[in-house]
Coordinates of C-alpha atoms and ligand atoms in Angstrom, one line a residue:
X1 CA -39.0 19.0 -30.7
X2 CA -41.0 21.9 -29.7
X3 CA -38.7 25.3 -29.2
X4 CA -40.7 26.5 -25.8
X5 CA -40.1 30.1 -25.1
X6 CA -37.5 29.2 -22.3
X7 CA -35.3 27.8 -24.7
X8 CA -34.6 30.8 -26.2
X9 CA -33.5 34.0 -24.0
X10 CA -36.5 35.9 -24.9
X11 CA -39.2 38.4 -23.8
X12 CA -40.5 36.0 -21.6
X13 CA -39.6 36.8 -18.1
X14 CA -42.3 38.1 -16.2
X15 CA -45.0 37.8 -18.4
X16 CA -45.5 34.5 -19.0
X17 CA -49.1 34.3 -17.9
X18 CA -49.7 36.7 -20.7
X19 CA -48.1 34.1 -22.9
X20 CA -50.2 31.5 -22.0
X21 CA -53.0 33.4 -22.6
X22 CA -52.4 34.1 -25.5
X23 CA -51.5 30.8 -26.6
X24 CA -54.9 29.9 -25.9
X25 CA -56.4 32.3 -27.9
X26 CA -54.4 30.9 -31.1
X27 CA -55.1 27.3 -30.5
X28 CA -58.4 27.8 -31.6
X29 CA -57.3 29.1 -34.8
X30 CA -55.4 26.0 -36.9
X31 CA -53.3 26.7 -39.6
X32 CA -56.2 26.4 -42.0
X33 CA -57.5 29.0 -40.7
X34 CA -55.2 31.3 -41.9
X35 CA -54.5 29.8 -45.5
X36 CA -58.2 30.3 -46.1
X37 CA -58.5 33.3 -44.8
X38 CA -55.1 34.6 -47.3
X39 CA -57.3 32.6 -49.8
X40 CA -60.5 34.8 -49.5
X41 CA -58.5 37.9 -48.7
X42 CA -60.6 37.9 -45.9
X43 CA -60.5 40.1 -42.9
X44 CA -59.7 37.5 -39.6
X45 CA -62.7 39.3 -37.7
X46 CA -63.8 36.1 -35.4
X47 CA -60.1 36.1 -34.2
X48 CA -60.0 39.8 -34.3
X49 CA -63.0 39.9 -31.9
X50 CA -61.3 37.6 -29.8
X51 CA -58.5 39.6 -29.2
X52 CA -60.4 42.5 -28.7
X53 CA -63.0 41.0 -25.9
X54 CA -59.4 40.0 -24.4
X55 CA -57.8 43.1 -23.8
X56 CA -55.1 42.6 -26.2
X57 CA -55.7 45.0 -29.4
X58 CA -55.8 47.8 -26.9
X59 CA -54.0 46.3 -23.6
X60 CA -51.8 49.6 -23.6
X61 CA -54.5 52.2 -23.4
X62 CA -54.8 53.4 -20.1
X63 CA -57.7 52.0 -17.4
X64 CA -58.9 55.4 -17.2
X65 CA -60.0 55.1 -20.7
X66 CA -61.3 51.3 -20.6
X67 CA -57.9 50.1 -21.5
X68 CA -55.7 47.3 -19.7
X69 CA -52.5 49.9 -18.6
X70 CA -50.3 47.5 -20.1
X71 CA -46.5 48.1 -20.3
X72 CA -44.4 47.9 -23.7
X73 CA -43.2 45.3 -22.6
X74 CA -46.2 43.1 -22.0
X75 CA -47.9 44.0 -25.4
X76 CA -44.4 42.7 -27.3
X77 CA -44.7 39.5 -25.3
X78 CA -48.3 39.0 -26.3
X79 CA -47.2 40.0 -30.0
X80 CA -44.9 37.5 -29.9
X81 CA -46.8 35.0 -28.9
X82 CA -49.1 36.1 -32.2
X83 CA -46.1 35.8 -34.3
X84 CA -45.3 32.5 -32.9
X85 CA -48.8 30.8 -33.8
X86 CA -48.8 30.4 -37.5
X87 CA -50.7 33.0 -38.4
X88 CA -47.7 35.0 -39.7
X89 CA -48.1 38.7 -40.4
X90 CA -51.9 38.6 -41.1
X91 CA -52.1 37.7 -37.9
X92 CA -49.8 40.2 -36.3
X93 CA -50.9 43.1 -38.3
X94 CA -55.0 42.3 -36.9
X95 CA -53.7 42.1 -33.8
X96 CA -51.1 45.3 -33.6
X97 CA -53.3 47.5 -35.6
X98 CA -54.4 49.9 -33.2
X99 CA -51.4 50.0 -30.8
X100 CA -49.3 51.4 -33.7
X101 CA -51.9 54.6 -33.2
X102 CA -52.4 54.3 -29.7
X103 CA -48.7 54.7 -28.7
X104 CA -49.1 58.9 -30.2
X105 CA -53.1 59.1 -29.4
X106 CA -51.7 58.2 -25.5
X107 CA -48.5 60.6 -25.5
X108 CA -49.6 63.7 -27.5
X109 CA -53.0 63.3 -27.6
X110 CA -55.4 65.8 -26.1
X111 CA -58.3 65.1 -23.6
X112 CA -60.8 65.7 -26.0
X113 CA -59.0 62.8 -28.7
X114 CA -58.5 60.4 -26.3
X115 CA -61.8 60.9 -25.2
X116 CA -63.5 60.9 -28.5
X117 CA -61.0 57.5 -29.7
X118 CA -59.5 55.6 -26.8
X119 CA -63.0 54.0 -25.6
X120 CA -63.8 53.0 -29.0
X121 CA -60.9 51.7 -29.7
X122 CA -60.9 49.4 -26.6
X123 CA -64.2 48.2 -27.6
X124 CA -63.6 47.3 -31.3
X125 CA -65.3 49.6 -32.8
X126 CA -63.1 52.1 -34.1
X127 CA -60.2 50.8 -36.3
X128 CA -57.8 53.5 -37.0
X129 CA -55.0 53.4 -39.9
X130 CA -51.5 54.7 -40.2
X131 CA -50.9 57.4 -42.9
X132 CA -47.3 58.6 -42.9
X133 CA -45.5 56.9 -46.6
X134 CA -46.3 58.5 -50.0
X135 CA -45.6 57.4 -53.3
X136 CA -43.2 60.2 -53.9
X137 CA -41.4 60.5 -50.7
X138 CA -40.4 57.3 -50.1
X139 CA -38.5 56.2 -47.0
X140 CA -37.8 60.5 -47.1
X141 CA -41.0 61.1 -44.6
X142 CA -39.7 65.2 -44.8
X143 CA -40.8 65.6 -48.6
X144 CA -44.3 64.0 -48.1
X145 CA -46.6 66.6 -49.9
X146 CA -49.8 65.8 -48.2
X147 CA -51.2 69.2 -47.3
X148 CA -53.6 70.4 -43.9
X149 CA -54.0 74.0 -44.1
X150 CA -55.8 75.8 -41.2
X151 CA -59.5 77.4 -41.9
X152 CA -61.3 78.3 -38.8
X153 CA -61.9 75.5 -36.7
X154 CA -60.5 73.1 -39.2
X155 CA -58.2 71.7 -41.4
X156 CA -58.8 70.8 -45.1
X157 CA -56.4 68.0 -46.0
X158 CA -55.4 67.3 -49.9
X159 CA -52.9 64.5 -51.0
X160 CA -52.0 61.2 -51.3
X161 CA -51.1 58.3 -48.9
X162 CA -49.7 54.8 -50.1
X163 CA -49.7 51.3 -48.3
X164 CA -52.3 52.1 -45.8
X165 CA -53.1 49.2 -43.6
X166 CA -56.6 48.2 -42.9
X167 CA -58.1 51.4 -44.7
X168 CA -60.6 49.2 -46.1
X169 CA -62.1 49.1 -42.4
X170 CA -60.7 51.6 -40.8
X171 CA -63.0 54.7 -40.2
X172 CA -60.1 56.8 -39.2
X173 CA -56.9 57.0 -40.2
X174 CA -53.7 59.0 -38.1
X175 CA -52.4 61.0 -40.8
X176 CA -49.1 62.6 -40.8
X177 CA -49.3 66.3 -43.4
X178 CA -47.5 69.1 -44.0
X179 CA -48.8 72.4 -42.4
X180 CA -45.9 74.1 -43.4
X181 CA -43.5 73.7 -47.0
X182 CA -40.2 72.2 -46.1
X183 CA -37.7 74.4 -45.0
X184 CA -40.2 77.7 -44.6
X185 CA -38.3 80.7 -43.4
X186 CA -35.0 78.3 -42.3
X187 CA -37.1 75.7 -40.7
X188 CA -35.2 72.1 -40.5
X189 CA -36.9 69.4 -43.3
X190 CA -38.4 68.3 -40.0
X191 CA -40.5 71.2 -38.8
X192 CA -43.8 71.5 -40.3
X193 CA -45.5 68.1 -40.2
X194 CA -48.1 67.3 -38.1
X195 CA -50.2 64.5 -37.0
X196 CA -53.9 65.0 -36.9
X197 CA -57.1 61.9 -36.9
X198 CA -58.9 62.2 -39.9
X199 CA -62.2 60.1 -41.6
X200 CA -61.8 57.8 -44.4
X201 CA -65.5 56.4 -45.0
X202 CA -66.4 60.2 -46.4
X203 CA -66.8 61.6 -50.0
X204 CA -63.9 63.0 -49.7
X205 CA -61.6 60.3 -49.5
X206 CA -60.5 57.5 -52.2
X207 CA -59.4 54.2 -51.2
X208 CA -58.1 51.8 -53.5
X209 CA -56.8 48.1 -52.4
X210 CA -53.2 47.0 -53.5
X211 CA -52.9 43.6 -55.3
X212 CA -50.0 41.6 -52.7
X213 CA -47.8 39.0 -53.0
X214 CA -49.2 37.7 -49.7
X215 CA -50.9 38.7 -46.2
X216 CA -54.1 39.1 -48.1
X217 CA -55.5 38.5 -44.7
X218 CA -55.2 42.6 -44.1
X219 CA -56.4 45.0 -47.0
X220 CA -53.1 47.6 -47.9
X221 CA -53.8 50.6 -49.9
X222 CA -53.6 53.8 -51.6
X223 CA -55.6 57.1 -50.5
X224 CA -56.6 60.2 -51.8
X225 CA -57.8 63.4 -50.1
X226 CA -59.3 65.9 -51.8
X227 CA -60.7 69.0 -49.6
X228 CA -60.6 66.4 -46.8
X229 CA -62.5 68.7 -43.6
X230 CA -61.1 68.0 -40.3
X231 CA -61.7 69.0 -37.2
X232 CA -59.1 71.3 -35.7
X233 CA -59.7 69.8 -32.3
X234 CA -58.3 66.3 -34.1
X235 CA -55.1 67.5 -34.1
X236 CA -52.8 64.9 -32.1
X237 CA -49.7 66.8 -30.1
X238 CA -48.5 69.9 -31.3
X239 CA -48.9 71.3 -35.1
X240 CA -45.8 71.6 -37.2
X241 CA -44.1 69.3 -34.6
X242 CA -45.6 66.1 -35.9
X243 CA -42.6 64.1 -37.1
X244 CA -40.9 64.5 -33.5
X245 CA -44.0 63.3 -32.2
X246 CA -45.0 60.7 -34.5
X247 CA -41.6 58.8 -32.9
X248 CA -43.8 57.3 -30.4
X249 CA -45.9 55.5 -32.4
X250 CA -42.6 54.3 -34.9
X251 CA -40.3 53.2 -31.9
X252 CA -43.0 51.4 -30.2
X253 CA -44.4 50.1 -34.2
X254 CA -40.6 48.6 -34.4
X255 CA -40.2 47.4 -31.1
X256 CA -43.5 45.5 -31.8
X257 CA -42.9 44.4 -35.2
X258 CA -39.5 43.0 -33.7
X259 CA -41.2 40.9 -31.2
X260 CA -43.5 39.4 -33.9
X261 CA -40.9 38.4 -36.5
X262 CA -39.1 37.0 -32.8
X263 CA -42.4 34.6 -32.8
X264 CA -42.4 33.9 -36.3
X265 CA -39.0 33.5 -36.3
X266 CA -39.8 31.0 -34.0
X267 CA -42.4 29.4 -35.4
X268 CA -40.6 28.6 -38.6
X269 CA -37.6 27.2 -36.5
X270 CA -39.6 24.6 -34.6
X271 CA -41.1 23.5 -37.8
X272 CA -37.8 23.1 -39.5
X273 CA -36.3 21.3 -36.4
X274 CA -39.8 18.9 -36.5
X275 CA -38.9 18.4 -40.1
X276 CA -35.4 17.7 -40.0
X277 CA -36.0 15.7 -37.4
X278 CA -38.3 13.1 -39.3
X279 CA -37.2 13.4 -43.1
X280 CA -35.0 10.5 -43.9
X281 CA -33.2 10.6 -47.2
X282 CA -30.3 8.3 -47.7
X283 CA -31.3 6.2 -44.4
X284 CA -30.6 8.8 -42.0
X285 CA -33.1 12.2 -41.0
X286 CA -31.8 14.7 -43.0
X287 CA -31.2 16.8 -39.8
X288 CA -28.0 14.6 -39.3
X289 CA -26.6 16.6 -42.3
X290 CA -24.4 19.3 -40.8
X291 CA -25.4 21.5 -43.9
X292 CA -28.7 21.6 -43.0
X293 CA -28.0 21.6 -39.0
X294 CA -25.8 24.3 -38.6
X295 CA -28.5 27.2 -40.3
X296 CA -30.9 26.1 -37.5
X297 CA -28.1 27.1 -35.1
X298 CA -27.6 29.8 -36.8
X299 CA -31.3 30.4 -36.4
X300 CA -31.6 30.3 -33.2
X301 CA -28.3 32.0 -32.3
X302 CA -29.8 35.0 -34.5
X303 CA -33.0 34.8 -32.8
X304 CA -32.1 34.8 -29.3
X305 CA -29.9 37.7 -30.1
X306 CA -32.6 39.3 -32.0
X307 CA -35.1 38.6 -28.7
X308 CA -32.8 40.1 -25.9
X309 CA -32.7 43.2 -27.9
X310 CA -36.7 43.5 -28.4
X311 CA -36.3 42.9 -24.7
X312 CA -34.0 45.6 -23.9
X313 CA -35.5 48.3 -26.3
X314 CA -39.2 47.3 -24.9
X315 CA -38.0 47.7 -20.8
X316 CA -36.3 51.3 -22.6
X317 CA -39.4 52.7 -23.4
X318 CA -41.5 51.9 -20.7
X319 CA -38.5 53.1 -18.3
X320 CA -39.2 56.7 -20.4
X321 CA -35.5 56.8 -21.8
X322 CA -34.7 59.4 -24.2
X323 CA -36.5 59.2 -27.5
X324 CA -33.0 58.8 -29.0
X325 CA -32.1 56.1 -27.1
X326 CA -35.3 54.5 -27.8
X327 CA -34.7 55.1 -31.3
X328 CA -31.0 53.2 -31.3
X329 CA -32.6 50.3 -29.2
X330 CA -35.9 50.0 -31.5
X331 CA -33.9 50.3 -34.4
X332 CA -31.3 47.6 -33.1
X333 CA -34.3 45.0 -32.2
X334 CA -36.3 45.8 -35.8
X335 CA -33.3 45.3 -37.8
X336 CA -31.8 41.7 -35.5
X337 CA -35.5 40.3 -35.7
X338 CA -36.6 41.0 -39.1
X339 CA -33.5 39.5 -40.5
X340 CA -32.8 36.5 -38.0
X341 CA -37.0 35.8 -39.1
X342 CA -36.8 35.9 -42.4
X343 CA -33.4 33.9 -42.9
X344 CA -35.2 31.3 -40.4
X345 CA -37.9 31.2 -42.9
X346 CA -35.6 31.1 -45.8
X347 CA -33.7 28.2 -44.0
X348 CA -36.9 26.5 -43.3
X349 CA -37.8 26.6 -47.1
X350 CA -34.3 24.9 -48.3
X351 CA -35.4 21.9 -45.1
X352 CA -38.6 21.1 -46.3
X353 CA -36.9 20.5 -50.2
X354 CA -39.4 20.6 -52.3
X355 CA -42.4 20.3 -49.8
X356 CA -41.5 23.9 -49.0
X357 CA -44.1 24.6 -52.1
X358 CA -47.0 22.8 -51.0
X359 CA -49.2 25.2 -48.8
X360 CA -49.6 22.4 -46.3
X361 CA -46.5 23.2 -44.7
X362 CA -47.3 27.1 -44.3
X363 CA -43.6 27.4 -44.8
X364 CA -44.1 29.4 -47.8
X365 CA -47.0 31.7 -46.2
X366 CA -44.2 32.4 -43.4
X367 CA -41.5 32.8 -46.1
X368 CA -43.7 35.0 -48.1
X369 CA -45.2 37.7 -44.9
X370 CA -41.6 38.0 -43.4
X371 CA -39.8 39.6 -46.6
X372 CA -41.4 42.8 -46.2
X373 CA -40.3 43.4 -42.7
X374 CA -36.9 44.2 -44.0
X375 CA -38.8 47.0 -46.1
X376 CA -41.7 48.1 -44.0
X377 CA -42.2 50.0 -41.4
X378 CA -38.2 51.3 -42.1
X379 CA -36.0 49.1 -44.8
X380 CA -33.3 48.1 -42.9
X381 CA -31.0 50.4 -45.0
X382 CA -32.2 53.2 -43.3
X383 CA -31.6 51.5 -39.9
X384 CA -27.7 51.3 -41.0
X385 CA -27.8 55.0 -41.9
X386 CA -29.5 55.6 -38.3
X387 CA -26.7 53.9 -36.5
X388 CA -24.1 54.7 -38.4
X389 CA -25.2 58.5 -38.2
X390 CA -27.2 59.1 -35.1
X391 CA -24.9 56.1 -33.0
X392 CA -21.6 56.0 -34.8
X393 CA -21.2 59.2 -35.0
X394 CA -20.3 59.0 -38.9
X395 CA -21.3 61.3 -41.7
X396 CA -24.8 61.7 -42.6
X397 CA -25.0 59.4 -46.1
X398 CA -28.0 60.8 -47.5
Ligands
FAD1 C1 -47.2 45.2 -46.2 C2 -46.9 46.6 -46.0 C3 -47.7 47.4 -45.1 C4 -47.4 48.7 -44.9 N1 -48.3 49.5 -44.0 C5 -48.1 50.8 -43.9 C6 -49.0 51.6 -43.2 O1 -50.0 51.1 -42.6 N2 -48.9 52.9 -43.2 C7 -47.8 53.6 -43.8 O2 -47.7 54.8 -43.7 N3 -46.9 52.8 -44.5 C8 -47.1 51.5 -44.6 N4 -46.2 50.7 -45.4 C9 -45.1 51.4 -46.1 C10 -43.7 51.2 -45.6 O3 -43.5 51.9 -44.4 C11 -42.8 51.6 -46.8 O4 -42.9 50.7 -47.8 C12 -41.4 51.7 -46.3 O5 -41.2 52.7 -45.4 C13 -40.4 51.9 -47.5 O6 -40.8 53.0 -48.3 P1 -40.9 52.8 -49.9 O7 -41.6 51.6 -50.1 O8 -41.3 54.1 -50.5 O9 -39.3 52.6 -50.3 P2 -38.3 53.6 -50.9 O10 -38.1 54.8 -50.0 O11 -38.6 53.9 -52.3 O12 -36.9 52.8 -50.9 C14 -36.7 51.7 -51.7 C15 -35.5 50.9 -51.3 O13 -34.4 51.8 -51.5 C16 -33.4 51.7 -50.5 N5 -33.1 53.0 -49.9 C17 -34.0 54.1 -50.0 N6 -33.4 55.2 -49.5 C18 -32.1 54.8 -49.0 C19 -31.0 55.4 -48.4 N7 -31.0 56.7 -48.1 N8 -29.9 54.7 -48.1 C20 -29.9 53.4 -48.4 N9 -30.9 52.7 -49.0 C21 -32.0 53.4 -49.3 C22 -33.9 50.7 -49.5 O14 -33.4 49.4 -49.7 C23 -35.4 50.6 -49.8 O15 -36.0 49.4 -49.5 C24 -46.4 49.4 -45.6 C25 -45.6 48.6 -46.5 C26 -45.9 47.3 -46.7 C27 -45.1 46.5 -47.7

């Protein structure tokens, strides 16, 4: 039986042209497609392209600057539909890579960056990557130590990044950096950071590839700067208010991310219901089993729950609520769909019995991209502190 977006009370309404669209897109891709490309640790670029002579990589940059004016909303329904083709995170991660940017380049940018980035970005030329985590800061963005100090008409950057996405391609990266130590002259943790579009394929710069446990498909990394130069007209919003502003790219990163794991939440459902379905062990399909029904119920209780809150934090943002409000919603939808995915996944894995293993089934591949969306972008501890804090009203617990 194939699990149709109606079926589940998802971000469908009103977009479902985009949908189909996008369905299109992947059908052209099989499932080969993306084992090999894990395989190789190979960039996706004739699907990358794809998307990009679409619209989709850039579909919310404004039409004033080539872009397709696309809502929140509309982007998480064509992520979703990415999530939902097989291609797992390698494929969401080519396809959300510059929106993740975008959202901050479009709110704080000045007319001079989105002049100098947008149009490139729309055309595929320009891949940008996200700087904000550091080795020795953790999930605590405040103590990053990644340094731009003001000279003239620039910025000379030192430090270190970790887990850069794409920075093996990318020729610019956003880069979150302190411009002033924590806590200078009373100013909150908070103050002092601030956002500003630097190279990567300089001198200056080191990149060196992680080894992964999976989604090989897209390079991560570490970074180094050493007397990085950077134009002081490349600074996005306001210096020393960069972690305020950085919010719109990490509320729309997790509504995003939610939709995906939605899809591949999805995905991993319909193959398990297909499986359970056909398998017959001890004369009947194993699916009569209530041991191995009732998880995918469970499944797609979690999932649908997971789906109406992407929708509700999506229509949020594009409605211009409160960043805090945002926050709780994006939050809420990141934490619902990464878990309800990866415990579809997980379930999946325990249908298929042993077959799970075999790389035929692209259970695994799904099992396997999915665990780190409890981690990455935010570990979904941090979401429980956010709530319980910022929502609940509770004592801040660290
Ligand atoms: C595939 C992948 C791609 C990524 N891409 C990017 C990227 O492009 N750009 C970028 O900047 N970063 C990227 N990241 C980094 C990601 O955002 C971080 O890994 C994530 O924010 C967690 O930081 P950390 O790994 O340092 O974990 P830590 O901060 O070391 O935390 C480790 C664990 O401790 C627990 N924990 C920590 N603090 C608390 C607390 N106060 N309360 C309760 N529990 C706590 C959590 O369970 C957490 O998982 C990526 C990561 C991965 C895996």
């Amino acid at each position: 039986m194939a699990i149709k977006p109606e079926h589940l009370p998802i971000t469908t309404v009103g977009h479902d042209d985009i949908r189909e669209s996008v369905r299109s897109l992947n059908a052209k891709y099989p499932l080969e497609y993306w084992s090999q490309k894990e395989e190789k640790q190979e960039f996706p670029q004739e699907y990358f392209d794809d998307f990009v002579r679409a619209g989709w990589t850039t579909m919310t940059v404004p039409e004033e600057y080539g872009g397709g004016g696309a809502s929140v909303s509309q982007a998480s329904a064509m992520l979703e539909e990415v999530g939902a083709s097989g291609g797992a995170t390698a494929a969401c991660s080519t396809v959300h890579s510059s929106h993740i940017s975008i959202s901050s380049l479009i709110k704080y940018g000045s007319d001079t960056v989105k002049e100098r980035y947008l149009n490139r970005m729309v055309a595929g030329e320009l891949a940008v990557s996200f700087g904000v985590t550091e080795p020795n800061a953790g999930t605590d963005t405040t103590r990053i130590a990644t340094t731009a100090v003001r000279d003239g008409d620039r910025y000379v950057v030192n430090g270190q990044k970790v887990w850069n996405s794409h920075a093996q391609r990318a020729e610019k990266v956003l880069l979150l950096c302190r411009t002033s130590p924590r806590g200078a002259n009373g100013a909150k943790p908070t103050d002092g950071l601030t956002m500003l579009m630097a190279d990567l394929k300089v001198p200056e710069v080191t990149i060196r590839k992680i080894a992964k446990l999976g989604r090989n498909a897209v390079d991560s990394n570490e970074v180094w700067f050493n007397d990085l130069s950077v134009d002081a007209d490349d600074l996005v919003g306001t210096e020393g208010k960069g972690f305020y502003q950085i919010l719109a790219s990490v509320n729309t990163e997790r509504i995003f991310l939610a939709a995906e794991c939605v899809g591949m939440g999805r995905w991993c459902l319909e193959r398990a219901v297909e499986y359970a379905g056909e398998r017959v062990v001890f004369d009947r399909p194993i699916g009569k089993n209530q041991s191995v029904q009732h998880p995918l119920a469970q499944s797609y209780i979690e999932l649908s729950g997971a789906a109406l809150a992407v929708r509700e934090a999506a229509e949020a943002y594009d409605a211009g609520a409160p960043a805090k409000e945002v926050g709780r919603l994006a939050n809420t939808a990141k934490f619902l769909a990464s878990e309800a995915a990866f415990n579809t996944a997980d379930r999946a894995m325990q249908v298929h019995g042993g077959y799970s293993f075999a790389t035929e089934y692209h259970i695994g591949r799904h099992w396997i991209e999915l665990r780190p969306h409890r981690i990455a972008p935010v570990n979904n501890q941090m979401v429980l502190n956010f709530i319980g804090e910022k929502v609940l009203g509770l004592p801040r617990s660290y």
